[in-house]
CSV table of C-alpha atoms in Angstrom, one decimal:
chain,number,residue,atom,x,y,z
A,1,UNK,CA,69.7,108.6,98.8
A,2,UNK,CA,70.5,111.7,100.5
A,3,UNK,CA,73.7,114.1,99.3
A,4,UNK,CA,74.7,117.1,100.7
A,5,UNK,CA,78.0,119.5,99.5
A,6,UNK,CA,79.8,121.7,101.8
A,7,UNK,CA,82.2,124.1,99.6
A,8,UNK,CA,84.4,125.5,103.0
A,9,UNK,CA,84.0,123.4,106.5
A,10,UNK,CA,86.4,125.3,109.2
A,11,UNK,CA,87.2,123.0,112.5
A,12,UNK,CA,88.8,123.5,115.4
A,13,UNK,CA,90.6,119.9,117.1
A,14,UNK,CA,91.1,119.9,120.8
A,15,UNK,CA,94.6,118.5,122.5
A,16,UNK,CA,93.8,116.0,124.7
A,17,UNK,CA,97.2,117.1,126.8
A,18,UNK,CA,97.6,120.3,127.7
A,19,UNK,CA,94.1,121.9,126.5
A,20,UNK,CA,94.9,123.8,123.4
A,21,UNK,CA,92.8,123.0,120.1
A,22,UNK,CA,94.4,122.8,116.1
A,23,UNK,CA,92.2,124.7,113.8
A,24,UNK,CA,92.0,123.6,110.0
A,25,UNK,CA,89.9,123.6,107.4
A,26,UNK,CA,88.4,121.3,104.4
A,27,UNK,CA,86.7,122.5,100.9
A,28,UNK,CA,84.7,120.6,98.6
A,29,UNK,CA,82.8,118.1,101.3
A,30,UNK,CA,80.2,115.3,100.1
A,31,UNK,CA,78.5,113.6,101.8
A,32,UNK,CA,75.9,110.6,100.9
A,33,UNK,CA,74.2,108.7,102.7
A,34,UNK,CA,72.3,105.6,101.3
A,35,UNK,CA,69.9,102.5,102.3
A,36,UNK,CA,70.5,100.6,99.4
A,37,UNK,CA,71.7,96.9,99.6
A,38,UNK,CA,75.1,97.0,98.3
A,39,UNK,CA,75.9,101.6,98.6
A,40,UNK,CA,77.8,102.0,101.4
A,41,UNK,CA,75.4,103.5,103.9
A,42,UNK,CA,78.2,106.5,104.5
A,43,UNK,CA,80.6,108.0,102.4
A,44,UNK,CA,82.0,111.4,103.0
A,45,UNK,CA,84.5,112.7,99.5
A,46,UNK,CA,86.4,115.6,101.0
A,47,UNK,CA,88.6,118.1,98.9
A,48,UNK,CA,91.8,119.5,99.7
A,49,UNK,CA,92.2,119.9,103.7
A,50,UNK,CA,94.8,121.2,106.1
A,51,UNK,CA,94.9,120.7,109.6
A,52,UNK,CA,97.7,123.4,111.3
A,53,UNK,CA,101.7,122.1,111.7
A,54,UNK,CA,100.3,117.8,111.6
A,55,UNK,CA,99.0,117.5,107.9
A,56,UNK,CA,97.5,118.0,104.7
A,57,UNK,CA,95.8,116.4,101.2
A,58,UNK,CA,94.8,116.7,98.1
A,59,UNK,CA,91.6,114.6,98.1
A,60,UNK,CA,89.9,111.5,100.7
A,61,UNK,CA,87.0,109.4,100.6
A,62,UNK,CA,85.5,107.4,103.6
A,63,UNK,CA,83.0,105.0,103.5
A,64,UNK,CA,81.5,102.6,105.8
A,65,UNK,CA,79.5,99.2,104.8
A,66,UNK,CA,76.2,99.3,103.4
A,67,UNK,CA,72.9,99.6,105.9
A,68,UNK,CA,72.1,95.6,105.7
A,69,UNK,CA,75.9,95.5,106.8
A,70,UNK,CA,76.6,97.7,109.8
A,71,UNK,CA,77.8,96.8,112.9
A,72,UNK,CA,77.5,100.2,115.4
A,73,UNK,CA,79.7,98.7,117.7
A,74,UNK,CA,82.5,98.0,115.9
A,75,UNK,CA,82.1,99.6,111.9
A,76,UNK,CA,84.2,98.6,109.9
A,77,UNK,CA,85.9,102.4,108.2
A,78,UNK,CA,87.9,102.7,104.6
A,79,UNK,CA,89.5,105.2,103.5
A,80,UNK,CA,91.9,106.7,100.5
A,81,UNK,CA,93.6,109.7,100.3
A,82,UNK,CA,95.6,111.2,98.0
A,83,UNK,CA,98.7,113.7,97.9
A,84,UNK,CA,99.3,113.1,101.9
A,85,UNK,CA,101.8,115.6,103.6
A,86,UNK,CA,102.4,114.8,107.2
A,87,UNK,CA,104.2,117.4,108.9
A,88,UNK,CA,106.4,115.6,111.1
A,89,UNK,CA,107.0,112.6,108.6
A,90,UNK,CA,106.9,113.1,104.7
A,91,UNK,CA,105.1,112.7,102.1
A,92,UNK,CA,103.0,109.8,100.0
A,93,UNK,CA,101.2,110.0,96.4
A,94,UNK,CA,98.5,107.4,97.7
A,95,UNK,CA,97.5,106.1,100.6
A,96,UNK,CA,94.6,103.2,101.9
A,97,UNK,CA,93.2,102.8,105.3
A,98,UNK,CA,90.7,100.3,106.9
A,99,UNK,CA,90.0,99.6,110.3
A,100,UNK,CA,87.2,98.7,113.2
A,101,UNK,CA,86.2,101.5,114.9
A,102,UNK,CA,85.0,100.2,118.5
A,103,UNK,CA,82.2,102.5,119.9
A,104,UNK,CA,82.8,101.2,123.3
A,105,UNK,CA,86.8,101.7,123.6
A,106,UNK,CA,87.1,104.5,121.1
A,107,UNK,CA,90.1,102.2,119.7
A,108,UNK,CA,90.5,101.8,116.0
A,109,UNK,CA,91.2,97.7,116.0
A,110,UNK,CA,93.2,95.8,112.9
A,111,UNK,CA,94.2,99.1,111.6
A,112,UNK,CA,95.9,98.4,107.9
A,113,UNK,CA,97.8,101.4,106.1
A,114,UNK,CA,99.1,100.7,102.8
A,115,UNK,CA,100.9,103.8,101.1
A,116,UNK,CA,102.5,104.4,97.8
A,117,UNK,CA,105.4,106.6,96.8
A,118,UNK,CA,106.5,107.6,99.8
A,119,UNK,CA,109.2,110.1,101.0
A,120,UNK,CA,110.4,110.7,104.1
A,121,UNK,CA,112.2,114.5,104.4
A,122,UNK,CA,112.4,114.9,108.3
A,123,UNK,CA,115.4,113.2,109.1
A,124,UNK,CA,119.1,114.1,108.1
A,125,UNK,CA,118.3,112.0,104.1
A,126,UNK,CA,115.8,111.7,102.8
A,127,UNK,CA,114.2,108.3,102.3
A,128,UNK,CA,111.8,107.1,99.7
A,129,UNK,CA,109.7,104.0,99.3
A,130,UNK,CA,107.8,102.7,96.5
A,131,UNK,CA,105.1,100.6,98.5
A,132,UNK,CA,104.9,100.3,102.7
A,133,UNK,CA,102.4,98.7,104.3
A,134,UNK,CA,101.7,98.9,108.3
A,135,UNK,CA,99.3,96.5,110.4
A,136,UNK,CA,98.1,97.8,113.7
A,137,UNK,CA,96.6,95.7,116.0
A,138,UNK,CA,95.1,98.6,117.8
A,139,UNK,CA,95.3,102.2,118.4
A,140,UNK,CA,93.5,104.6,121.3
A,141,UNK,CA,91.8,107.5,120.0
A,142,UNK,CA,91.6,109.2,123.4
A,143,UNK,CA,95.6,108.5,124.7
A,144,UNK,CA,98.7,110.6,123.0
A,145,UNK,CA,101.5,108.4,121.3
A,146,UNK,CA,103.6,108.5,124.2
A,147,UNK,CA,101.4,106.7,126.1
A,148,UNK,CA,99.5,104.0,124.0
A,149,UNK,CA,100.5,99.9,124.3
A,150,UNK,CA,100.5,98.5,120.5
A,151,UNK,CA,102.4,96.7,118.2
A,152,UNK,CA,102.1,96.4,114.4
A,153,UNK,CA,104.3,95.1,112.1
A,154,UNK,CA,105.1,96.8,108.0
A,155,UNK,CA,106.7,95.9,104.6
A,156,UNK,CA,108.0,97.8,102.6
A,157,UNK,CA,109.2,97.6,98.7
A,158,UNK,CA,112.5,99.3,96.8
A,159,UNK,CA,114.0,101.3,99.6
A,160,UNK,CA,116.2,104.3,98.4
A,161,UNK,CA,118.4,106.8,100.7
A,162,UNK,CA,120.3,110.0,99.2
A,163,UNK,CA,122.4,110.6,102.4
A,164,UNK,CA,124.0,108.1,102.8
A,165,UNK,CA,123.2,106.7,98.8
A,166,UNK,CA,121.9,103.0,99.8
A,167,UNK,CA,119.1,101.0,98.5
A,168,UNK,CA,117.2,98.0,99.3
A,169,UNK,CA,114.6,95.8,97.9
A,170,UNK,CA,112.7,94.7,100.2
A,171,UNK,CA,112.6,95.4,104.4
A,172,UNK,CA,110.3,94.2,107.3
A,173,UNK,CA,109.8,95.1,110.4
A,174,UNK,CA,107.9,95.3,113.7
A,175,UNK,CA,107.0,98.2,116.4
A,176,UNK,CA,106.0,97.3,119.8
A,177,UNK,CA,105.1,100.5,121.6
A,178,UNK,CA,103.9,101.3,125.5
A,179,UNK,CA,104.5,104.0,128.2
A,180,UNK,CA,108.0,102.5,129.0
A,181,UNK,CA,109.8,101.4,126.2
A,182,UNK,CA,109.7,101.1,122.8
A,183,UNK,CA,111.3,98.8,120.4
A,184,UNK,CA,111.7,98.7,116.6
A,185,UNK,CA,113.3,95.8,114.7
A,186,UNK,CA,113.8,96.0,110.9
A,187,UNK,CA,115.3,93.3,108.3
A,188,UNK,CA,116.4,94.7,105.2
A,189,UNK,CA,117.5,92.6,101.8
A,190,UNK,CA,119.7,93.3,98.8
A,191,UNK,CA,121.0,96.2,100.1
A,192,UNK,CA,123.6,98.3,97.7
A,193,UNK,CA,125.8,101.1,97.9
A,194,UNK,CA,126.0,103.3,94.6
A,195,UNK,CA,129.3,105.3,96.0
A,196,UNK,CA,131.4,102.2,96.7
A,197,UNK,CA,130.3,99.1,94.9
A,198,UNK,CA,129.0,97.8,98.2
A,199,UNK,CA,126.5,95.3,98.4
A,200,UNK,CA,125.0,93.4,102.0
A,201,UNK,CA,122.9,90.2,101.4
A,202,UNK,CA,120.8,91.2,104.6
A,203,UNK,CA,121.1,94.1,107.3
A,204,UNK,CA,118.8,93.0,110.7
A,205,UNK,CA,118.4,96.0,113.4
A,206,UNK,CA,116.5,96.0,116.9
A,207,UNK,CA,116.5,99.2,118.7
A,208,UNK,CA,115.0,100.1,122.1
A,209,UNK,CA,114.4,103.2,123.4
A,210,UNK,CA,113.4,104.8,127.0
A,211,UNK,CA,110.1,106.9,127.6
A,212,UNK,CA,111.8,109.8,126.8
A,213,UNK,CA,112.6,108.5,123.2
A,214,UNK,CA,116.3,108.2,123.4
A,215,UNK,CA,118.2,105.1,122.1
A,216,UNK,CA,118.9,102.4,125.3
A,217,UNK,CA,120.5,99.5,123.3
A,218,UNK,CA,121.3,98.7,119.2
A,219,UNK,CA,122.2,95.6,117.4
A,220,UNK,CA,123.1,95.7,114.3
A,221,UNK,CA,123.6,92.6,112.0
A,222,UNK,CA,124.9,92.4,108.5
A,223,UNK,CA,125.1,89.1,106.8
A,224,UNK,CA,126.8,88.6,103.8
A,225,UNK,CA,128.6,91.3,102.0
A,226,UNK,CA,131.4,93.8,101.5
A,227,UNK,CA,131.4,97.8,101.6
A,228,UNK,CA,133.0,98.1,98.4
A,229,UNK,CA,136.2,100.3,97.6
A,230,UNK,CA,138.8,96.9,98.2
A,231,UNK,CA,137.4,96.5,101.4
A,232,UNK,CA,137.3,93.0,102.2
A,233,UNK,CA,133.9,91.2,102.2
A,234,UNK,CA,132.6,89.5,105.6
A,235,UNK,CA,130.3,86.7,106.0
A,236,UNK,CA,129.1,88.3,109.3
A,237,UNK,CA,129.6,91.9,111.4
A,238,UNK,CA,128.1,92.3,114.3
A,239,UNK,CA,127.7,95.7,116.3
A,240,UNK,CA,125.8,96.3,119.7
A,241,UNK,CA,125.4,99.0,122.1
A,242,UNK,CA,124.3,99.2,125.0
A,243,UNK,CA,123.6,102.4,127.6
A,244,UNK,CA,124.8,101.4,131.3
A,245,UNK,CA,123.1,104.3,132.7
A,246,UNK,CA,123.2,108.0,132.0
A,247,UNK,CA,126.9,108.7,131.3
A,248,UNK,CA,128.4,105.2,129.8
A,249,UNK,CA,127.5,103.5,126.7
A,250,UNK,CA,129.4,100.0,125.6
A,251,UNK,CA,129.8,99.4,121.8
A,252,UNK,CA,130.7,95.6,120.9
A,253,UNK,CA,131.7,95.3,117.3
A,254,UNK,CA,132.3,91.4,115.7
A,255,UNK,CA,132.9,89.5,112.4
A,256,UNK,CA,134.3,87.0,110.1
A,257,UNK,CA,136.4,88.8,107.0
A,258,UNK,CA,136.9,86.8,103.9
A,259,UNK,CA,140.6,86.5,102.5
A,260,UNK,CA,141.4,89.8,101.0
A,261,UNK,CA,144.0,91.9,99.2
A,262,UNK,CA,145.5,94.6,101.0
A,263,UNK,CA,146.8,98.0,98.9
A,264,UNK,CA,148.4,101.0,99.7
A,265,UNK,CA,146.9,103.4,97.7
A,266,UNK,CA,147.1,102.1,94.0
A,267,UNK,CA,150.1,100.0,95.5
A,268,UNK,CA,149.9,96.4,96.3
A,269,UNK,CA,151.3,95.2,99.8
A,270,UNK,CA,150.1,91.7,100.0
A,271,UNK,CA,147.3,89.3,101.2
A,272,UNK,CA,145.7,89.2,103.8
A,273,UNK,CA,143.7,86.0,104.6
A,274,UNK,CA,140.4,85.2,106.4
A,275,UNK,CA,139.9,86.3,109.9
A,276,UNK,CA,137.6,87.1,112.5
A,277,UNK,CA,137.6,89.8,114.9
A,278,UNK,CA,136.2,91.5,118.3
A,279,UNK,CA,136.3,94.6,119.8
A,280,UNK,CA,134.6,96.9,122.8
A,281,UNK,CA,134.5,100.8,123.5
A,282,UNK,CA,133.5,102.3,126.1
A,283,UNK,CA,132.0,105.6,125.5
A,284,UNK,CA,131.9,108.5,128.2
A,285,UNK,CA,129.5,110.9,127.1
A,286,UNK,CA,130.1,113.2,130.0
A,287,UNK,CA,134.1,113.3,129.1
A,288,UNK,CA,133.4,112.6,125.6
A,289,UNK,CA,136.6,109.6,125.8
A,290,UNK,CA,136.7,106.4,123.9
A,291,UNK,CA,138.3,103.2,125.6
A,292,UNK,CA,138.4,100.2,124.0
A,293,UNK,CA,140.4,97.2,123.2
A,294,UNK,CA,140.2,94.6,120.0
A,295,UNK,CA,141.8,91.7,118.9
A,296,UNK,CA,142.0,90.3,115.4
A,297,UNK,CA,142.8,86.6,114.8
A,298,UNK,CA,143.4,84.9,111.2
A,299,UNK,CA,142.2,81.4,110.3
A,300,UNK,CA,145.9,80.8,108.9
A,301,UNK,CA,148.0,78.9,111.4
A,302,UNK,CA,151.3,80.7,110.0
A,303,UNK,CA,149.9,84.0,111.4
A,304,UNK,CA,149.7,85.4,113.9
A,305,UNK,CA,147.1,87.6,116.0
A,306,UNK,CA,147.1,91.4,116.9
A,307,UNK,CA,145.6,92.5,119.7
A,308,UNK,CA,145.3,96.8,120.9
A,309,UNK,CA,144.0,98.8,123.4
A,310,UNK,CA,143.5,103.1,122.9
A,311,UNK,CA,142.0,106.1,124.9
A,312,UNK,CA,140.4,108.6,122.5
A,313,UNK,CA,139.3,112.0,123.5
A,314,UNK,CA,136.3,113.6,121.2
């Protein structure tokens, strides 16, 4: 067995795209290397590191098979690291990687991340997970993100948001990336609201989105629920959107509302009984204008339907 210790190792990373290189820097490196049947032949135990503005950690080990094992052209890599900070993402206490590293493609094949405590800080909430887990049926070490073709599908357990307050137990969903579009679908159960009493028995969401990265068509799907605060509950809402081109974007909303009652304040005004209803907007961005029209029918055959149209300037 052969063991060398590193106490500072200072790198420099070059960018693929335009030339420029990330420097960082890792302290407390081992490194062992063994023949024995049943070691791994590899294992590298590295201290805290920080690469410049993508990430850092506390603590990870890598470790390849043992010699009897190996396969050069496609070895097998796993990995754990500990106290993960991803610039651009969040945050996990623990996280586990394995995948096949392909000598001849440079591609990491059946890539499996599974991550604990995790928080997510860059967007407008944050977002917090208990347990996620991604599968990757590939990913190209020598393209950028922008321009690789995978898909991969992840779970992910106890889902909590602070703006807006929401949890969730349990979600899926699958990621199908390439150079021109991109497409994210996501199923989440038990959802709750804390603020309103709300509660949907499952939310379902597809986006796609254009090389550039901005949103070409939603649907959204809620099954199931109500959004709390007298609001009535629904057995299904509907909402898609889709972009025509640069300027004009058409929102289609849908549902079926249980029989509810209807108040004015603390005041009650009457009942209102089960109906379905379906409405589209047209949104200018360039003029900033809302057109639209709806029309609301009840399943009672004493009632009667309302139907609108408005322009809305924003």
């Amino acid at each position: 067995m052969f063991h060398v210790k590193i106490g500072r190792l200072d790198f420099t990373i070059p960018n693929m795209n335009d030339g420029t290189t990330t420097s960082g820097f890792s302290r407390s490196t081992e490194i062992i290397w063994s023949v024995q049947n049943g070691r791994p032949f590899l294992t590298f135990d590295v201290g805290p590191t920080y690469v410049e503005e993508i990430f850092s950690l506390e603590n990870i080990k890598i470790h390849t098979p043992s010699f009897n094992k190996m396969d050069w052209q496609n070895l097998l890599l796993v990995a754990n690291a500990s106290d993960l900070v991803m610039h651009s993402l969040g945050e996990a206490d623990k996280v586990y990687f394995d995948g096949n590293y392909s000598s001849t493609s440079n591609r990491i094949i059946d890539l499996s991340i599974d991550a604990r405590v995790v928080n997510l800080k860059e967007f407008d909430q944050t977002l917090s997970v208990d347990v996620v887990t991604f599968a990757f049926d590939e990913f190209d070490l020598t393209s950028s993100l922008g321009d690789q073709y995978f898909s991969g599908r992840f779970t992910a357990k106890n889902i909590a948001s602070e703006n807006p307050v929401f949890m969730a137990q349990n979600g899926t969903g699958n990621i199908n990336i390439s150079p021109l579009t991109k497409n994210v679908s996501l199923d989440l159960l038990n959802m709750t609201f804390a603020s309103s009493g709300g509660a949907i028995n499952k939310v379902n969401l597809s986006a796609d989105y254009n090389t550039g990265y901005a949103l070409n068509n939603l649907s959204l799907n809620l099954t199931n629920g109500t959004f709390g605060n007298r609001a009535p509950s629904f057995s299904n809402i509907s909402v898609d959107m889709v972009r025509r081109n640069d300027n004009f974007s058409d929102f289609i909303f849908s549902g079926d509302l249980h029989e509810f009652e209807f108040y004015n304040e603390d005041n009650y005004v009457g009942l209102i009984p089960a109906s379905n209803f379906n409405a589209r907007l047209e949104f200018d961005e360039k003029s900033s204008n809302l057109l639209g029209n709806s029309n609301i029918r009840f399943a009672s055959t004493d009632a009667v339907g309302i139907s609108g149209s408005a322009e809305v300037g924003l």
